[in-house]
Amino acid sequence: MTANEDQEMELEALRSIYEGDECFKELSPVSFQLRIGDLQDSKAFILDIAWPETYPETGPQISLDGFFNNRIAMETKQLILSKLEEQVETNLGDAMTYTLFEWAKENQEALMENHRPVVTAVTLTSSGEATPNSTEAKKKERKEQLTKAQKRRLINRTDNKGELPRGWNWIDVIKVRTIPTFIHVILNMKCNSFFCLILFFPPLLR
């Protein structure tokens, strides 16, 4: 029996065994995924197995690289993979995908005994979506940019040292408070000449 024939038979068996199992996914006719443990289980992980062309005469490709496993420390992943490789050596030449999946399920507690969740920059929501951590999601405030005209006006106000004079950005309170007085005087003064205006309120004509 050729490797392809072995794979076809094992594929039919896997489809029959895991039919209706939400933990199992057939990613392709030669690639499969099984969640070990419940979603709420802190020690749950997803195991990926893919068949090379020469499988089962050569071992399958085993991976824990799924996003679901990001919270698992690298040391724990390496332990799981090394234990599974031991099972591969024992079953080499035979259909072993089901065997590996079930062995992982039966030994989940031992494999994840030293598991300590790794804090990541994203959080999984109940809907399975990834949301960025609030501390990481804060954006730096952009510094207000001055227009070319504003920059020219600032340059024109600088002294010989290139510094702006004290109070350059203050509101001109004096002129604002002087306007009512100016109007009052104009209404009551008898001098209608422009000379009076220059004499008494020169700052307002600048």
PDB file of N, CA, C and O in Angstrom, residues 15-74:
ATOM      1  N   ARG A  15     -12.317  11.598   9.703  1.00  0.00           N
ATOM      2  CA  ARG A  15     -13.595  12.260   9.440  1.00  0.00           C
ATOM      3  C   ARG A  15     -14.733  11.540  10.140  1.00  0.00           C
ATOM      4  O   ARG A  15     -15.665  12.176  10.657  1.00  0.00           O
ATOM      5  N   SER A  16     -14.662  10.243  10.193  1.00  0.00           N
ATOM      6  CA  SER A  16     -15.711   9.459  10.841  1.00  0.00           C
ATOM      7  C   SER A  16     -15.650   9.602  12.362  1.00  0.00           C
ATOM      8  O   SER A  16     -16.675   9.780  13.020  1.00  0.00           O
ATOM      9  N   ILE A  17     -14.445   9.549  12.911  1.00  0.00           N
ATOM     10  CA  ILE A  17     -14.274   9.615  14.370  1.00  0.00           C
ATOM     11  C   ILE A  17     -14.657  10.980  14.922  1.00  0.00           C
ATOM     12  O   ILE A  17     -15.359  11.081  15.944  1.00  0.00           O
ATOM     13  N   TYR A  18     -14.201  12.050  14.257  1.00  0.00           N
ATOM     14  CA  TYR A  18     -14.389  13.400  14.797  1.00  0.00           C
ATOM     15  C   TYR A  18     -15.563  14.148  14.166  1.00  0.00           C
ATOM     16  O   TYR A  18     -15.691  15.362  14.342  1.00  0.00           O
ATOM     17  N   GLU A  19     -16.427  13.462  13.477  1.00  0.00           N
ATOM     18  CA  GLU A  19     -17.592  14.108  12.879  1.00  0.00           C
ATOM     19  C   GLU A  19     -18.459  14.763  13.966  1.00  0.00           C
ATOM     20  O   GLU A  19     -18.865  14.113  14.925  1.00  0.00           O
ATOM     21  N   GLY A  20     -18.723  16.050  13.809  1.00  0.00           N
ATOM     22  CA  GLY A  20     -19.535  16.776  14.789  1.00  0.00           C
ATOM     23  C   GLY A  20     -18.759  17.261  16.010  1.00  0.00           C
ATOM     24  O   GLY A  20     -19.339  17.913  16.891  1.00  0.00           O
ATOM     25  N   ASP A  21     -17.486  16.965  16.096  1.00  0.00           N
ATOM     26  CA  ASP A  21     -16.647  17.398  17.224  1.00  0.00           C
ATOM     27  C   ASP A  21     -16.149  18.814  16.938  1.00  0.00           C
ATOM     28  O   ASP A  21     -15.343  19.030  16.030  1.00  0.00           O
ATOM     29  N   GLU A  22     -16.584  19.780  17.724  1.00  0.00           N
ATOM     30  CA  GLU A  22     -16.207  21.182  17.509  1.00  0.00           C
ATOM     31  C   GLU A  22     -14.737  21.453  17.824  1.00  0.00           C
ATOM     32  O   GLU A  22     -14.198  22.482  17.429  1.00  0.00           O
ATOM     33  N   CYS A  23     -14.101  20.528  18.524  1.00  0.00           N
ATOM     34  CA  CYS A  23     -12.681  20.706  18.844  1.00  0.00           C
ATOM     35  C   CYS A  23     -11.776  20.337  17.662  1.00  0.00           C
ATOM     36  O   CYS A  23     -10.602  20.708  17.639  1.00  0.00           O
ATOM     37  N   PHE A  24     -12.326  19.622  16.699  1.00  0.00           N
ATOM     38  CA  PHE A  24     -11.540  19.122  15.567  1.00  0.00           C
ATOM     39  C   PHE A  24     -11.792  19.957  14.321  1.00  0.00           C
ATOM     40  O   PHE A  24     -12.918  20.333  14.022  1.00  0.00           O
ATOM     41  N   LYS A  25     -10.704  20.229  13.587  1.00  0.00           N
ATOM     42  CA  LYS A  25     -10.818  20.940  12.310  1.00  0.00           C
ATOM     43  C   LYS A  25      -9.944  20.259  11.263  1.00  0.00           C
ATOM     44  O   LYS A  25      -8.778  19.949  11.533  1.00  0.00           O
ATOM     45  N   GLU A  26     -10.531  20.046  10.094  1.00  0.00           N
ATOM     46  CA  GLU A  26      -9.759  19.558   8.952  1.00  0.00           C
ATOM     47  C   GLU A  26      -9.374  20.775   8.115  1.00  0.00           C
ATOM     48  O   GLU A  26     -10.186  21.319   7.373  1.00  0.00           O
ATOM     49  N   LEU A  27      -8.147  21.212   8.263  1.00  0.00           N
ATOM     50  CA  LEU A  27      -7.680  22.392   7.551  1.00  0.00           C
ATOM     51  C   LEU A  27      -7.467  22.105   6.070  1.00  0.00           C
ATOM     52  O   LEU A  27      -7.641  22.988   5.229  1.00  0.00           O
ATOM     53  N   SER A  28      -7.082  20.874   5.770  1.00  0.00           N
ATOM     54  CA  SER A  28      -6.913  20.391   4.393  1.00  0.00           C
ATOM     55  C   SER A  28      -6.909  18.863   4.481  1.00  0.00           C
ATOM     56  O   SER A  28      -6.874  18.306   5.589  1.00  0.00           O
ATOM     57  N   PRO A  29      -6.907  18.170   3.355  1.00  0.00           N
ATOM     58  CA  PRO A  29      -6.879  16.700   3.413  1.00  0.00           C
ATOM     59  C   PRO A  29      -5.624  16.126   4.071  1.00  0.00           C
ATOM     60  O   PRO A  29      -5.583  14.934   4.381  1.00  0.00           O
ATOM     61  N   VAL A  30      -4.607  16.981   4.301  1.00  0.00           N
ATOM     62  CA  VAL A  30      -3.382  16.490   4.942  1.00  0.00           C
ATOM     63  C   VAL A  30      -2.989  17.338   6.159  1.00  0.00           C
ATOM     64  O   VAL A  30      -1.875  17.214   6.672  1.00  0.00           O
ATOM     65  N   SER A  31      -3.886  18.160   6.623  1.00  0.00           N
ATOM     66  CA  SER A  31      -3.586  19.040   7.756  1.00  0.00           C
ATOM     67  C   SER A  31      -4.785  19.109   8.688  1.00  0.00           C
ATOM     68  O   SER A  31      -5.905  19.366   8.253  1.00  0.00           O
ATOM     69  N   PHE A  32      -4.516  18.901  10.004  1.00  0.00           N
ATOM     70  CA  PHE A  32      -5.610  18.783  10.977  1.00  0.00           C
ATOM     71  C   PHE A  32      -5.270  19.530  12.263  1.00  0.00           C
ATOM     72  O   PHE A  32      -4.098  19.754  12.578  1.00  0.00           O
ATOM     73  N   GLN A  33      -6.312  19.869  12.978  1.00  0.00           N
ATOM     74  CA  GLN A  33      -6.156  20.657  14.198  1.00  0.00           C
ATOM     75  C   GLN A  33      -7.134  20.149  15.252  1.00  0.00           C
ATOM     76  O   GLN A  33      -8.295  19.880  14.955  1.00  0.00           O
ATOM     77  N   LEU A  34      -6.650  20.050  16.474  1.00  0.00           N
ATOM     78  CA  LEU A  34      -7.515  19.607  17.578  1.00  0.00           C
ATOM     79  C   LEU A  34      -7.241  20.457  18.808  1.00  0.00           C
ATOM     80  O   LEU A  34      -6.077  20.654  19.182  1.00  0.00           O
ATOM     81  N   ARG A  35      -8.315  20.979  19.397  1.00  0.00           N
ATOM     82  CA  ARG A  35      -8.169  21.730  20.649  1.00  0.00           C
ATOM     83  C   ARG A  35      -8.183  20.749  21.806  1.00  0.00           C
ATOM     84  O   ARG A  35      -9.124  19.983  21.979  1.00  0.00           O
ATOM     85  N   ILE A  36      -7.140  20.799  22.595  1.00  0.00           N
ATOM     86  CA  ILE A  36      -7.021  19.924  23.760  1.00  0.00           C
ATOM     87  C   ILE A  36      -7.532  20.698  24.973  1.00  0.00           C
ATOM     88  O   ILE A  36      -6.886  21.629  25.442  1.00  0.00           O
ATOM     89  N   GLY A  37      -8.715  20.370  25.476  1.00  0.00           N
ATOM     90  CA  GLY A  37      -9.309  21.084  26.599  1.00  0.00           C
ATOM     91  C   GLY A  37     -10.397  22.047  26.160  1.00  0.00           C
ATOM     92  O   GLY A  37     -10.532  22.353  24.966  1.00  0.00           O
ATOM     93  N   ASP A  38     -11.174  22.519  27.121  1.00  0.00           N
ATOM     94  CA  ASP A  38     -12.255  23.449  26.838  1.00  0.00           C
ATOM     95  C   ASP A  38     -11.716  24.871  26.651  1.00  0.00           C
ATOM     96  O   ASP A  38     -10.607  25.195  27.104  1.00  0.00           O
ATOM     97  N   LEU A  39     -12.533  25.716  26.021  1.00  0.00           N
ATOM     98  CA  LEU A  39     -12.117  27.101  25.799  1.00  0.00           C
ATOM     99  C   LEU A  39     -11.842  27.826  27.110  1.00  0.00           C
ATOM    100  O   LEU A  39     -10.962  28.673  27.199  1.00  0.00           O
ATOM    101  N   GLN A  40     -12.631  27.513  28.142  1.00  0.00           N
ATOM    102  CA  GLN A  40     -12.473  28.183  29.436  1.00  0.00           C
ATOM    103  C   GLN A  40     -11.308  27.614  30.254  1.00  0.00           C
ATOM    104  O   GLN A  40     -10.940  28.166  31.289  1.00  0.00           O
ATOM    105  N   ASP A  41     -10.746  26.508  29.792  1.00  0.00           N
ATOM    106  CA  ASP A  41      -9.652  25.852  30.509  1.00  0.00           C
ATOM    107  C   ASP A  41      -8.355  26.618  30.284  1.00  0.00           C
ATOM    108  O   ASP A  41      -7.914  26.795  29.147  1.00  0.00           O
ATOM    109  N   SER A  42      -7.739  27.075  31.360  1.00  0.00           N
ATOM    110  CA  SER A  42      -6.500  27.842  31.243  1.00  0.00           C
ATOM    111  C   SER A  42      -5.342  26.994  30.724  1.00  0.00           C
ATOM    112  O   SER A  42      -4.329  27.522  30.260  1.00  0.00           O
ATOM    113  N   LYS A  43      -5.501  25.669  30.786  1.00  0.00           N
ATOM    114  CA  LYS A  43      -4.448  24.763  30.327  1.00  0.00           C
ATOM    115  C   LYS A  43      -4.770  24.159  28.959  1.00  0.00           C
ATOM    116  O   LYS A  43      -4.119  23.207  28.528  1.00  0.00           O
ATOM    117  N   ALA A  44      -5.741  24.703  28.284  1.00  0.00           N
ATOM    118  CA  ALA A  44      -6.096  24.210  26.949  1.00  0.00           C
ATOM    119  C   ALA A  44      -5.060  24.680  25.929  1.00  0.00           C
ATOM    120  O   ALA A  44      -4.438  25.735  26.084  1.00  0.00           O
ATOM    121  N   PHE A  45      -4.873  23.892  24.886  1.00  0.00           N
ATOM    122  CA  PHE A  45      -3.991  24.291  23.791  1.00  0.00           C
ATOM    123  C   PHE A  45      -4.485  23.641  22.497  1.00  0.00           C
ATOM    124  O   PHE A  45      -5.282  22.695  22.518  1.00  0.00           O
ATOM    125  N   ILE A  46      -4.024  24.174  21.382  1.00  0.00           N
ATOM    126  CA  ILE A  46      -4.415  23.661  20.065  1.00  0.00           C
ATOM    127  C   ILE A  46      -3.220  22.985  19.420  1.00  0.00           C
ATOM    128  O   ILE A  46      -2.138  23.570  19.327  1.00  0.00           O
ATOM    129  N   LEU A  47      -3.442  21.750  18.995  1.00  0.00           N
ATOM    130  CA  LEU A  47      -2.390  20.937  18.398  1.00  0.00           C
ATOM    131  C   LEU A  47      -2.625  20.806  16.889  1.00  0.00           C
ATOM    132  O   LEU A  47      -3.715  20.417  16.462  1.00  0.00           O
ATOM    133  N   ASP A  48      -1.629  21.166  16.097  1.00  0.00           N
ATOM    134  CA  ASP A  48      -1.706  21.054  14.635  1.00  0.00           C
ATOM    135  C   ASP A  48      -0.819  19.903  14.157  1.00  0.00           C
ATOM    136  O   ASP A  48       0.345  19.795  14.577  1.00  0.00           O
ATOM    137  N   ILE A  49      -1.381  19.082  13.273  1.00  0.00           N
ATOM    138  CA  ILE A  49      -0.628  17.974  12.687  1.00  0.00           C
ATOM    139  C   ILE A  49      -0.806  18.008  11.168  1.00  0.00           C
ATOM    140  O   ILE A  49      -1.932  18.094  10.673  1.00  0.00           O
ATOM    141  N   ALA A  50       0.296  17.958  10.457  1.00  0.00           N
ATOM    142  CA  ALA A  50       0.263  17.959   8.989  1.00  0.00           C
ATOM    143  C   ALA A  50       1.067  16.769   8.477  1.00  0.00           C
ATOM    144  O   ALA A  50       2.094  16.397   9.046  1.00  0.00           O
ATOM    145  N   TRP A  51       0.597  16.207   7.371  1.00  0.00           N
ATOM    146  CA  TRP A  51       1.266  15.041   6.797  1.00  0.00           C
ATOM    147  C   TRP A  51       2.179  15.431   5.626  1.00  0.00           C
ATOM    148  O   TRP A  51       1.723  16.054   4.659  1.00  0.00           O
ATOM    149  N   PRO A  52       3.435  15.056   5.656  1.00  0.00           N
ATOM    150  CA  PRO A  52       4.270  15.199   4.465  1.00  0.00           C
ATOM    151  C   PRO A  52       3.914  14.099   3.458  1.00  0.00           C
ATOM    152  O   PRO A  52       3.138  13.186   3.767  1.00  0.00           O
ATOM    153  N   GLU A  53       4.474  14.159   2.294  1.00  0.00           N
ATOM    154  CA  GLU A  53       4.137  13.189   1.238  1.00  0.00           C
ATOM    155  C   GLU A  53       4.465  11.752   1.640  1.00  0.00           C
ATOM    156  O   GLU A  53       3.773  10.814   1.239  1.00  0.00           O
ATOM    157  N   THR A  54       5.512  11.585   2.437  1.00  0.00           N
ATOM    158  CA  THR A  54       5.965  10.237   2.789  1.00  0.00           C
ATOM    159  C   THR A  54       5.350   9.701   4.081  1.00  0.00           C
ATOM    160  O   THR A  54       5.718   8.616   4.534  1.00  0.00           O
ATOM    161  N   TYR A  55       4.436  10.446   4.684  1.00  0.00           N
ATOM    162  CA  TYR A  55       3.749   9.964   5.893  1.00  0.00           C
ATOM    163  C   TYR A  55       2.866   8.780   5.512  1.00  0.00           C
ATOM    164  O   TYR A  55       2.242   8.794   4.440  1.00  0.00           O
ATOM    165  N   PRO A  56       2.791   7.726   6.335  1.00  0.00           N
ATOM    166  CA  PRO A  56       3.302   7.566   7.703  1.00  0.00           C
ATOM    167  C   PRO A  56       4.683   6.926   7.829  1.00  0.00           C
ATOM    168  O   PRO A  56       5.109   6.598   8.940  1.00  0.00           O
ATOM    169  N   GLU A  57       5.371   6.727   6.690  1.00  0.00           N
ATOM    170  CA  GLU A  57       6.723   6.168   6.774  1.00  0.00           C
ATOM    171  C   GLU A  57       7.658   7.156   7.462  1.00  0.00           C
ATOM    172  O   GLU A  57       8.636   6.758   8.100  1.00  0.00           O
ATOM    173  N   THR A  58       7.365   8.445   7.330  1.00  0.00           N
ATOM    174  CA  THR A  58       8.063   9.486   8.091  1.00  0.00           C
ATOM    175  C   THR A  58       7.043  10.162   9.005  1.00  0.00           C
ATOM    176  O   THR A  58       5.833  10.111   8.755  1.00  0.00           O
ATOM    177  N   GLY A  59       7.531  10.767  10.042  1.00  0.00           N
ATOM    178  CA  GLY A  59       6.640  11.365  11.022  1.00  0.00           C
ATOM    179  C   GLY A  59       5.906  12.595  10.502  1.00  0.00           C
ATOM    180  O   GLY A  59       6.365  13.247   9.559  1.00  0.00           O
ATOM    181  N   PRO A  60       4.766  12.922  11.103  1.00  0.00           N
ATOM    182  CA  PRO A  60       4.020  14.120  10.705  1.00  0.00           C
ATOM    183  C   PRO A  60       4.677  15.384  11.257  1.00  0.00           C
ATOM    184  O   PRO A  60       5.533  15.313  12.152  1.00  0.00           O
ATOM    185  N   GLN A  61       4.286  16.519  10.742  1.00  0.00           N
ATOM    186  CA  GLN A  61       4.764  17.805  11.245  1.00  0.00           C
ATOM    187  C   GLN A  61       3.821  18.255  12.367  1.00  0.00           C
ATOM    188  O   GLN A  61       2.623  18.422  12.143  1.00  0.00           O
ATOM    189  N   ILE A  62       4.359  18.446  13.539  1.00  0.00           N
ATOM    190  CA  ILE A  62       3.564  18.808  14.714  1.00  0.00           C
ATOM    191  C   ILE A  62       3.876  20.250  15.090  1.00  0.00           C
ATOM    192  O   ILE A  62       5.043  20.641  15.171  1.00  0.00           O
ATOM    193  N   SER A  63       2.834  21.026  15.345  1.00  0.00           N
ATOM    194  CA  SER A  63       3.030  22.455  15.617  1.00  0.00           C
ATOM    195  C   SER A  63       2.106  22.932  16.732  1.00  0.00           C
ATOM    196  O   SER A  63       0.986  22.443  16.891  1.00  0.00           O
ATOM    197  N   LEU A  64       2.614  23.920  17.470  1.00  0.00           N
ATOM    198  CA  LEU A  64       1.822  24.619  18.494  1.00  0.00           C
ATOM    199  C   LEU A  64       1.859  26.124  18.228  1.00  0.00           C
ATOM    200  O   LEU A  64       1.787  26.933  19.147  1.00  0.00           O
ATOM    201  N   ASP A  65       1.958  26.503  16.960  1.00  0.00           N
ATOM    202  CA  ASP A  65       2.161  27.902  16.591  1.00  0.00           C
ATOM    203  C   ASP A  65       0.867  28.699  16.457  1.00  0.00           C
ATOM    204  O   ASP A  65       0.909  29.877  16.114  1.00  0.00           O
ATOM    205  N   GLY A  66      -0.272  28.101  16.699  1.00  0.00           N
ATOM    206  CA  GLY A  66      -1.540  28.813  16.570  1.00  0.00           C
ATOM    207  C   GLY A  66      -1.644  29.975  17.541  1.00  0.00           C
ATOM    208  O   GLY A  66      -1.036  29.973  18.620  1.00  0.00           O
ATOM    209  N   PHE A  67      -2.419  30.990  17.153  1.00  0.00           N
ATOM    210  CA  PHE A  67      -2.586  32.188  17.992  1.00  0.00           C
ATOM    211  C   PHE A  67      -3.120  31.840  19.378  1.00  0.00           C
ATOM    212  O   PHE A  67      -2.758  32.469  20.375  1.00  0.00           O
ATOM    213  N   PHE A  68      -3.959  30.809  19.437  1.00  0.00           N
ATOM    214  CA  PHE A  68      -4.546  30.387  20.710  1.00  0.00           C
ATOM    215  C   PHE A  68      -3.469  30.026  21.730  1.00  0.00           C
ATOM    216  O   PHE A  68      -3.670  30.166  22.937  1.00  0.00           O
ATOM    217  N   ASN A  69      -2.314  29.590  21.244  1.00  0.00           N
ATOM    218  CA  ASN A  69      -1.242  29.125  22.133  1.00  0.00           C
ATOM    219  C   ASN A  69      -0.254  30.213  22.522  1.00  0.00           C
ATOM    220  O   ASN A  69       0.762  29.919  23.162  1.00  0.00           O
ATOM    221  N   ASN A  70      -0.516  31.449  22.157  1.00  0.00           N
ATOM    222  CA  ASN A  70       0.414  32.541  22.460  1.00  0.00           C
ATOM    223  C   ASN A  70       0.635  32.746  23.950  1.00  0.00           C
ATOM    224  O   ASN A  70       1.663  33.287  24.359  1.00  0.00           O
ATOM    225  N   ARG A  71      -0.319  32.355  24.747  1.00  0.00           N
ATOM    226  CA  ARG A  71      -0.199  32.547  26.201  1.00  0.00           C
ATOM    227  C   ARG A  71       0.607  31.437  26.873  1.00  0.00           C
ATOM    228  O   ARG A  71       0.818  31.474  28.091  1.00  0.00           O
ATOM    229  N   ILE A  72       1.035  30.437  26.090  1.00  0.00           N
ATOM    230  CA  ILE A  72       1.804  29.322  26.635  1.00  0.00           C
ATOM    231  C   ILE A  72       3.296  29.629  26.510  1.00  0.00           C
ATOM    232  O   ILE A  72       3.771  30.025  25.441  1.00  0.00           O
ATOM    233  N   ALA A  73       4.027  29.440  27.587  1.00  0.00           N
ATOM    234  CA  ALA A  73       5.462  29.719  27.585  1.00  0.00           C
ATOM    235  C   ALA A  73       6.188  28.784  26.626  1.00  0.00           C
ATOM    236  O   ALA A  73       5.777  27.643  26.404  1.00  0.00           O
ATOM    237  N   MET A  74       7.291  29.256  26.063  1.00  0.00           N
ATOM    238  CA  MET A  74       8.057  28.478  25.100  1.00  0.00           C
ATOM    239  C   MET A  74       8.565  27.181  25.718  1.00  0.00           C
ATOM    240  O   MET A  74       8.618  26.140  25.053  1.00  0.00           O
TER     241      MET A  74
END
